[in-house]
Coordinates of C-alpha atoms and ligand atoms in Angstrom, one line a residue:
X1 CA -6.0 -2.1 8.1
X2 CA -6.5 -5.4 9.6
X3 CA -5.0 -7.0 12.6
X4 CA -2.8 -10.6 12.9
X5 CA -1.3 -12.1 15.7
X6 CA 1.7 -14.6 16.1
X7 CA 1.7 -17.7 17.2
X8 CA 4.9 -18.9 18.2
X9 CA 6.4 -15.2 17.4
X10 CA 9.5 -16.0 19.6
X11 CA 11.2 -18.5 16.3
X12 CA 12.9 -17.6 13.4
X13 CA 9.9 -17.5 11.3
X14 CA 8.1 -15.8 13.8
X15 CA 10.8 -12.9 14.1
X16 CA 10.8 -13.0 10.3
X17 CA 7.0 -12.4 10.3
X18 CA 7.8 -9.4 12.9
X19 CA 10.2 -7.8 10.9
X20 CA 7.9 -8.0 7.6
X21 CA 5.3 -6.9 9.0
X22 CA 6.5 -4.1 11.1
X23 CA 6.3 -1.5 8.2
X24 CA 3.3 -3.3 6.5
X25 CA 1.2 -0.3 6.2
X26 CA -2.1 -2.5 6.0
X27 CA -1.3 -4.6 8.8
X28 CA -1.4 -4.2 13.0
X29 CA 0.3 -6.6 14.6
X30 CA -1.7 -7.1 17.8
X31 CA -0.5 -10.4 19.5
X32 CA 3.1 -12.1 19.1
X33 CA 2.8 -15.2 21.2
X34 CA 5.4 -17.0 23.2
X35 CA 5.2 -19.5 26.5
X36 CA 8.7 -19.3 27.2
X37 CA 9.1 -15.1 26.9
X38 CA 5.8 -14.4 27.8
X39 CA 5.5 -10.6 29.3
X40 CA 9.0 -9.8 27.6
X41 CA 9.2 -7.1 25.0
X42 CA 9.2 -8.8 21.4
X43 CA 12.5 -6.2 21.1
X44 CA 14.5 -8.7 23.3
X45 CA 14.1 -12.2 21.8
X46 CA 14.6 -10.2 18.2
X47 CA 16.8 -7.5 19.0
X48 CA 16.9 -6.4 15.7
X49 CA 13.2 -4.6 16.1
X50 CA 14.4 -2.2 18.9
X51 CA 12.7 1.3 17.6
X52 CA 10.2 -0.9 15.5
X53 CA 7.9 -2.2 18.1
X54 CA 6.7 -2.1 21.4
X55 CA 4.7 -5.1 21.5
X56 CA 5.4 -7.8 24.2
X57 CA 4.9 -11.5 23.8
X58 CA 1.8 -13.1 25.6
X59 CA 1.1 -16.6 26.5
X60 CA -2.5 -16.0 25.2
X61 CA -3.8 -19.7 23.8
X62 CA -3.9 -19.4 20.1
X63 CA -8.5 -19.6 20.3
X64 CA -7.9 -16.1 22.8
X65 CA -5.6 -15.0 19.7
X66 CA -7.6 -15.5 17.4
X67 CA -11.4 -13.9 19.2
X68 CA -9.4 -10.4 18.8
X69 CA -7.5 -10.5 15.4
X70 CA -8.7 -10.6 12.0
X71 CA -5.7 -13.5 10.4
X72 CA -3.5 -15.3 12.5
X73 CA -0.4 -16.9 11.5
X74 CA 0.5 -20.4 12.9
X75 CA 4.8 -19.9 13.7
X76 CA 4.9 -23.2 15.3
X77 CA 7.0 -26.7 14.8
X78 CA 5.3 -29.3 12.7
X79 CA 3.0 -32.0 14.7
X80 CA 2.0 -28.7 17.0
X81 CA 0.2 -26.4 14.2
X82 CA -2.4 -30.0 13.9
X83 CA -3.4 -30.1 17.2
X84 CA -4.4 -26.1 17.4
X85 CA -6.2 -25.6 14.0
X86 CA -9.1 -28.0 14.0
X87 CA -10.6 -25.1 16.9
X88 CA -9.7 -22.2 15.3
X89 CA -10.7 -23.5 11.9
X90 CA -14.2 -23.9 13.3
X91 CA -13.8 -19.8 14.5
X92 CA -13.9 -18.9 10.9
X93 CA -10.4 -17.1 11.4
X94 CA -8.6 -16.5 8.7
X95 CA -5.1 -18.4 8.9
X96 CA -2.1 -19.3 7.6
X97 CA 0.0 -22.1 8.9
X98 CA 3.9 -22.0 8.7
X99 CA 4.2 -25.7 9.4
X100 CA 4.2 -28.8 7.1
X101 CA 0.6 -30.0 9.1
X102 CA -1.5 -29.2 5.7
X103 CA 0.7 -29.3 3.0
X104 CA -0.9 -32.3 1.5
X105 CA -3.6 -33.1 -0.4
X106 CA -3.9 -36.9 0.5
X107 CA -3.6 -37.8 4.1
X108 CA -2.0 -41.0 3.3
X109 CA 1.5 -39.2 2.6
X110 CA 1.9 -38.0 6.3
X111 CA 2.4 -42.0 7.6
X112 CA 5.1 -42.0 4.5
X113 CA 7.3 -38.5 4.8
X114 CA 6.4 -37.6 8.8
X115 CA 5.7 -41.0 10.4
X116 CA 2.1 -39.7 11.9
X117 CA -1.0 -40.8 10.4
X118 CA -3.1 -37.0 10.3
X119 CA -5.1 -36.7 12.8
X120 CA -7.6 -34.2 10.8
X121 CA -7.7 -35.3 7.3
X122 CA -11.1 -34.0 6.3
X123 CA -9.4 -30.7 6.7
X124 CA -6.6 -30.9 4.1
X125 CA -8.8 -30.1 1.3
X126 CA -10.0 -26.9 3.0
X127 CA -6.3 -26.0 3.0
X128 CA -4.6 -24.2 -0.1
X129 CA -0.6 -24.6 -0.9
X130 CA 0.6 -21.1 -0.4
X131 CA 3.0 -21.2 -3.3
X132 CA 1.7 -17.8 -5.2
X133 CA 3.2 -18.5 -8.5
X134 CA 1.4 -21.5 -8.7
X135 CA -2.0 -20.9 -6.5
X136 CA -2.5 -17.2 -6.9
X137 CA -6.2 -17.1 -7.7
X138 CA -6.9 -20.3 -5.2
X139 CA -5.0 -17.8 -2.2
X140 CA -7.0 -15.0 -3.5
X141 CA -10.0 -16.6 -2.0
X142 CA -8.5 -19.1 0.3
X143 CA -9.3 -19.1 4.5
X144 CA -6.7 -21.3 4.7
X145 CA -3.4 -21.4 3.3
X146 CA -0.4 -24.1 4.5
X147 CA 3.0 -22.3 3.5
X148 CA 5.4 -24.5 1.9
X149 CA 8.5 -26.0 3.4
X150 CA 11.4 -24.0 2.5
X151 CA 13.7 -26.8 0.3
X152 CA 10.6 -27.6 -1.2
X153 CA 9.9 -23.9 -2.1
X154 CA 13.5 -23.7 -4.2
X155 CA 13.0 -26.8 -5.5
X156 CA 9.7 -26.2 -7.1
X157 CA 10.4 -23.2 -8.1
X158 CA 13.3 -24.0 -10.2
X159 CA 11.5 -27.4 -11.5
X160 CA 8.2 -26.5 -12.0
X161 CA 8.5 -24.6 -16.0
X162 CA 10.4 -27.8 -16.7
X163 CA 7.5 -30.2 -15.6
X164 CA 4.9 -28.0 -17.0
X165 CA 6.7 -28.0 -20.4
X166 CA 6.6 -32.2 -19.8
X167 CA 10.5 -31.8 -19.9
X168 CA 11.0 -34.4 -17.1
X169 CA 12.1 -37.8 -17.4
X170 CA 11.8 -39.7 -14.0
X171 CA 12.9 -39.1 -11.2
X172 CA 14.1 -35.8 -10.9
X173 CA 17.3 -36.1 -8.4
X174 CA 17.7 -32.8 -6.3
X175 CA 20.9 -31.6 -4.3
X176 CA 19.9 -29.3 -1.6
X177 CA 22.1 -27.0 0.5
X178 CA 20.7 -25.0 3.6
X179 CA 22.1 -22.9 6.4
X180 CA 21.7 -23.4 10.1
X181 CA 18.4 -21.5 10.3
X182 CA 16.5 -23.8 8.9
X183 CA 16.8 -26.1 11.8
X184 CA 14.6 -23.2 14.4
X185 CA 16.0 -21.4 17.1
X186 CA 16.5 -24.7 19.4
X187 CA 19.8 -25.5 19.8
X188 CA 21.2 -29.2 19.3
X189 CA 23.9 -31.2 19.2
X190 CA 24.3 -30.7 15.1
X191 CA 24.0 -27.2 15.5
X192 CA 26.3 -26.6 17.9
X193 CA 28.7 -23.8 16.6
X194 CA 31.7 -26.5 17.0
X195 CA 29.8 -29.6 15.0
X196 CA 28.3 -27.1 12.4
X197 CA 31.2 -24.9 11.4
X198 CA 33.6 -25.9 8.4
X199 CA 31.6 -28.6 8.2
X200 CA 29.3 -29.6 4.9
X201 CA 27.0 -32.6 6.6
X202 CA 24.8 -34.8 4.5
X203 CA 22.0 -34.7 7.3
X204 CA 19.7 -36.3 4.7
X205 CA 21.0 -38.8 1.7
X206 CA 17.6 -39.6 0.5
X207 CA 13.9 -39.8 2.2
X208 CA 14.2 -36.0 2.9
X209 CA 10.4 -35.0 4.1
X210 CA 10.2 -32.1 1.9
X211 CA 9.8 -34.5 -1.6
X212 CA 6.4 -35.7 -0.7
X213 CA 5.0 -32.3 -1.7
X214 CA 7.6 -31.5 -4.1
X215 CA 6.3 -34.6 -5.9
X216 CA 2.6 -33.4 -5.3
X217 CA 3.1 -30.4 -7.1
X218 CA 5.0 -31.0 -9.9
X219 CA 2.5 -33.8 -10.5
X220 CA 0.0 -31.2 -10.2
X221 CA 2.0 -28.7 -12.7
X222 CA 2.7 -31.3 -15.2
X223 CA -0.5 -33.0 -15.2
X224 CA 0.9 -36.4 -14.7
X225 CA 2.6 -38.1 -11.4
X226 CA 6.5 -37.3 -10.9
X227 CA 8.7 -38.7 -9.2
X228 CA 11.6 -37.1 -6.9
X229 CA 14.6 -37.9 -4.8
X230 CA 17.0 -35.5 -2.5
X231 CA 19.7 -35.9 -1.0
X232 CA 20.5 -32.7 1.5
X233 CA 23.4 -31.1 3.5
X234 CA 23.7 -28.6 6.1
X235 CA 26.5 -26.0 4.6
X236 CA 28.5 -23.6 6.4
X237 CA 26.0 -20.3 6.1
X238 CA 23.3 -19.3 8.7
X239 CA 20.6 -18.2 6.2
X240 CA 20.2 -19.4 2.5
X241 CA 19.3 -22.5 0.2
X242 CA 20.9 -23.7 -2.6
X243 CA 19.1 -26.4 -5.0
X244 CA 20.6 -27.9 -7.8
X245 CA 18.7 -30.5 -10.0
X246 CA 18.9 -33.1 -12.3
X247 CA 16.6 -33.6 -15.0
X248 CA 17.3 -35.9 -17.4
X249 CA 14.9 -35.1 -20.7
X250 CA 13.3 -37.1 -23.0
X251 CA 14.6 -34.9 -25.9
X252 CA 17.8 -33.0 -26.7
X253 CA 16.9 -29.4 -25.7
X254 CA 18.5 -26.3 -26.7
X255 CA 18.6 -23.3 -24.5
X256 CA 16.2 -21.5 -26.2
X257 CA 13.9 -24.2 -25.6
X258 CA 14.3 -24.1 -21.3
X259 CA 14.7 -20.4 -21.4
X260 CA 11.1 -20.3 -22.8
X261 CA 9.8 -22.7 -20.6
X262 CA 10.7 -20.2 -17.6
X263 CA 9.9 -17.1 -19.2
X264 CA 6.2 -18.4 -20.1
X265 CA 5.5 -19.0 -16.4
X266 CA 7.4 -16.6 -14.5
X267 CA 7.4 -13.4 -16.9
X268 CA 5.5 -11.4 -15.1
X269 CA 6.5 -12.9 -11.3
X270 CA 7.5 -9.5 -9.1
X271 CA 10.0 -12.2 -7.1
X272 CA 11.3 -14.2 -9.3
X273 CA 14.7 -13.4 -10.6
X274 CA 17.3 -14.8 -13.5
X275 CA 20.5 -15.2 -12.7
X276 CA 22.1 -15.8 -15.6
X277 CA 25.1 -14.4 -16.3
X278 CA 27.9 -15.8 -19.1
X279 CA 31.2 -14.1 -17.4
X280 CA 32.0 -12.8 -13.7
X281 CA 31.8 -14.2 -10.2
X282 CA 27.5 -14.9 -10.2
X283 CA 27.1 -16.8 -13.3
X284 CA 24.1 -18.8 -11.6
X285 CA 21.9 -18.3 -8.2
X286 CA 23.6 -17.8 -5.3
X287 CA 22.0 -17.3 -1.8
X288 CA 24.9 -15.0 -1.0
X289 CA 22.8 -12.2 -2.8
X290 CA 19.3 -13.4 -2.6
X291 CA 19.3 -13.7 1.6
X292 CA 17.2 -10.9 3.6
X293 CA 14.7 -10.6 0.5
X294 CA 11.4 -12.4 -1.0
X295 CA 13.1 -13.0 -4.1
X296 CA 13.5 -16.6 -5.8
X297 CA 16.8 -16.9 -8.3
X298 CA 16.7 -19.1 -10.8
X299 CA 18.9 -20.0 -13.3
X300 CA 19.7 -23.2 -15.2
X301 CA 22.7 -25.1 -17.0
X302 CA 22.2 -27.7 -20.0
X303 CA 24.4 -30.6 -20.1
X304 CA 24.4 -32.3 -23.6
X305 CA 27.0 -34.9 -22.9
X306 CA 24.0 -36.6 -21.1
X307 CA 20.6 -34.5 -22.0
X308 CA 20.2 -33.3 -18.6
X309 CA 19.0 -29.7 -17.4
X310 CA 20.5 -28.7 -14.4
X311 CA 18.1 -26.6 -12.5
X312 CA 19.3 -24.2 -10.1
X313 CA 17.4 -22.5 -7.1
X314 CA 18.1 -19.6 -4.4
X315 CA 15.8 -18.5 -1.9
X316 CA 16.5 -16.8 1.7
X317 CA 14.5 -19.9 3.5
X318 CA 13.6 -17.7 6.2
X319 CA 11.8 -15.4 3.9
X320 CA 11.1 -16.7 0.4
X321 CA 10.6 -20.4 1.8
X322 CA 8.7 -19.2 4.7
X323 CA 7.3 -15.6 6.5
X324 CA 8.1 -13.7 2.7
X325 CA 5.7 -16.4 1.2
X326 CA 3.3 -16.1 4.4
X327 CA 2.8 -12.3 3.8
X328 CA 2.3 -12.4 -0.3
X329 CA -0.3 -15.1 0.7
X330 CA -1.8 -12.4 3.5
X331 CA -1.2 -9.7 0.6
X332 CA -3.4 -12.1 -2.0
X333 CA -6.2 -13.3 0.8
X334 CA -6.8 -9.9 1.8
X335 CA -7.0 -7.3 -1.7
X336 CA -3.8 -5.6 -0.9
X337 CA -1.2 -5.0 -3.8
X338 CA 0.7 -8.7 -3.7
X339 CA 4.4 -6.9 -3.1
X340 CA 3.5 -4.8 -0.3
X341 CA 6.1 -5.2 2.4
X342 CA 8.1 -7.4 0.3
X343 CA 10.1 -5.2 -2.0
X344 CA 13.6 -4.5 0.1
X345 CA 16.2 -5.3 -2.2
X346 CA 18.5 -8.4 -0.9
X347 CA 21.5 -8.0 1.8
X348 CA 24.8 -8.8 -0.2
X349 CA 26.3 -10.4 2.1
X350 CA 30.1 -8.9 2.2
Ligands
LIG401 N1 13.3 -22.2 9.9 C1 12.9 -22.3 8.6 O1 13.8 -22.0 7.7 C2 11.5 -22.6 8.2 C3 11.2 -22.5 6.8 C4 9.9 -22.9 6.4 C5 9.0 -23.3 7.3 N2 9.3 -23.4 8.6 C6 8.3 -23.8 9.6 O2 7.9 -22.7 10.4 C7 7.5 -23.2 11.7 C8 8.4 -22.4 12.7 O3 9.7 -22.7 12.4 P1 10.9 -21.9 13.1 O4 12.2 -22.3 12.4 O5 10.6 -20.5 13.4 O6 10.9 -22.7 14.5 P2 11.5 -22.2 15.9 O7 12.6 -21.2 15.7 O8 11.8 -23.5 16.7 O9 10.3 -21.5 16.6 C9 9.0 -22.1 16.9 C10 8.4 -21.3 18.1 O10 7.1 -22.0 18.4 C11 6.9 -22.0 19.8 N3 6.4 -23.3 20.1 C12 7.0 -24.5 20.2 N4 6.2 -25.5 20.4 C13 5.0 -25.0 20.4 C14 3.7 -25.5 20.7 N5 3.5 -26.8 20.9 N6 2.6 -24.6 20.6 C15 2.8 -23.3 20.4 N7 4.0 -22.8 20.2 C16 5.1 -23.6 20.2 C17 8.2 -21.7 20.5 O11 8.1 -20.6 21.3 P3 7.6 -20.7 22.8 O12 7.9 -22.1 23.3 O13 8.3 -19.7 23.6 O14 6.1 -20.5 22.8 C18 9.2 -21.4 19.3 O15 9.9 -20.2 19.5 C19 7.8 -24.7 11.7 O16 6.7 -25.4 11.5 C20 8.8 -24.9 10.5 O17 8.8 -26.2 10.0 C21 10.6 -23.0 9.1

């Protein structure tokens, strides 16, 4: 049994953490941080864990957190999660860090995809991408682990058997479809109930901040440097993400071809599902019936009129593209089976 604490436990991610870990028979959660709900039971922020815990939020400073737990998770916005580490890396805490602060490799892509030059970029190498599929034995004996952004997550998982097989012909052009969620618990103008319903905005036509490290590791999976674009819209659902992407190939490919290029990478993955169906209503992923899980659907579509694959990604980004990931990575760093706390089937959302 080992203890954790929250940092920034009052978010979305944050309650997503709470709610995983709440039946996580290896785990005490022993701090849940908040400044703005400090002294408040965790219950009344996330209502949904009446009967699950009694724990209230502190305002304890993340170093305080960290003297009295054994991990701690970083629940925090990006740009925040940079200035706390650098002290609690030197604690020799274990950690994982929710935010996109040490995502990359090379320092030089924060200046191009968040507009900040990093302020700690001797630490990025100490930092492991906490994509299991990909990084399993790096988490295994990882300190640090930096979970990946939640388009990104869907994205490369859906891509990343098709750049490993050196399918992809530059760039790869993604369309990315997200729910109100993914924008954290503080409200704005474009996520006021009235702007945000019916509507299906293009918040992001190209530039999106998540391709830096989708390019960094599909480079890394195929060996050579790849190239993406995005263009992303806020759709009319609270949770879910929906990725669909365009590869064109060097070479005509048959199904059999793709379908072997998935199977060899993610046939023994305990969260990664085909959807794939010929008739009825969910022919291809759908976030309808992947949201409230840790599951990634995949599926794909060939288009021979111009050689293209069309890649297609579902994940729950609350889960799957964020605290789901966080706790496999805990799962790996710490010897316990890799599922635990992870295996609820999906909502179906009806
Ligand atoms: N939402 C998603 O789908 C998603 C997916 C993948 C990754 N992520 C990442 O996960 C992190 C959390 O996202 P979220 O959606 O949960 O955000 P959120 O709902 O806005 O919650 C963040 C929490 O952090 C606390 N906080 C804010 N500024 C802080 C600071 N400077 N220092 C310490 N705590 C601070 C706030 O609580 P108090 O002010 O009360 O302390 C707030 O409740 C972000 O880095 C985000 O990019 C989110």
């Amino acid at each position: 049994m080992i203890k954790v604490g929250i940092v920034g436990a009052s978010g979305y991610a944050g309650g997503e953490l709470l709610r995983l870990l709440s039946t996580h028979p290896e785990v005490e959660v022993s701090a849940a941080t908040s400044k703005h709900n400090a002294g408040d039971y965790v219950f009344k922020v996330h209502p949904n864990l009446k009967g699950f815990t009694n724990l209230k939020f502190t305002a304890e400073t993340p170093s305080e957190v960290a003297s009295r737990v054994d991990l701690l998770f970083l629940a925090v916005p990006h740009g925040s999660s940079v200035r706390i580490t650098p002290g609690l890396v030197e604690t020799g805490i274990k950690l994982i860090d929710m935010s996109a602060d040490f995502r990359f490799r090379d320092s030089s892509k924060y200046p191009v995809w968040y507009g900040w030059e990093h302020p700690a970029p001797d630490l990025l190498a100490h930092f492991v991408y906490g994509l299991p599929e990909l990084h399993r034995e790096q988490i295994k004996n990882a300190r640090l682990v930096s979970v990946p952004g939640c388009i990104a997550s869907s994205s490369i998982y859906s891509l990343a058997p098709l750049a490993k097989s050196g399918f992809i012909q530059d760039p790869v052009v993604i369309d990315a479809k997200i729910g109100s969620s993914g924008s954290g618990n503080k409200a704005s103008q474009a996520t006021h109930f009235s702007e945000r319903y019916n509507s299906v905005r293009i918040y992001s036509p190209s530039g999106h901040r998540h391709i830096g490290e989708i390019e960094q590791e599909l480079s890394s999976v195929s060996g050579k440097p790849v190239t993406a674009t995005m263009s992303a819209h806020s759709v009319n659902m609270v949770r879910g993400i929906l990725t669909t992407s365009s590869v064109l190939t060097r070479d005509k490919l048959s199904e059999p071809d793709v379908w072997k290029a998935y199977r060899s990478m993610y046939r023994n993955e305990p969260f990664i599902r085909f959807m794939m169906d010929p008739t009825g209503l969910y022919r291809y992923p759908d976030p309808k019936v992947v949201v409230g899980s840790n599951f990634a659907d995949l599926g794909f579509a060939l288009d021979s009129h111009v050689d293209r694959v069309v890649a297609i990604g579902a994940i729950d980004n609350l889960i799957k593209g964020a605290a789901g990931n966080a706790v496999q990575c805990m799962n790996l760093m710490n010897g316990f089976p890799e599922t635990e706390g992870l295996l609820a089937p999906p909502m179906r959302l009806i």
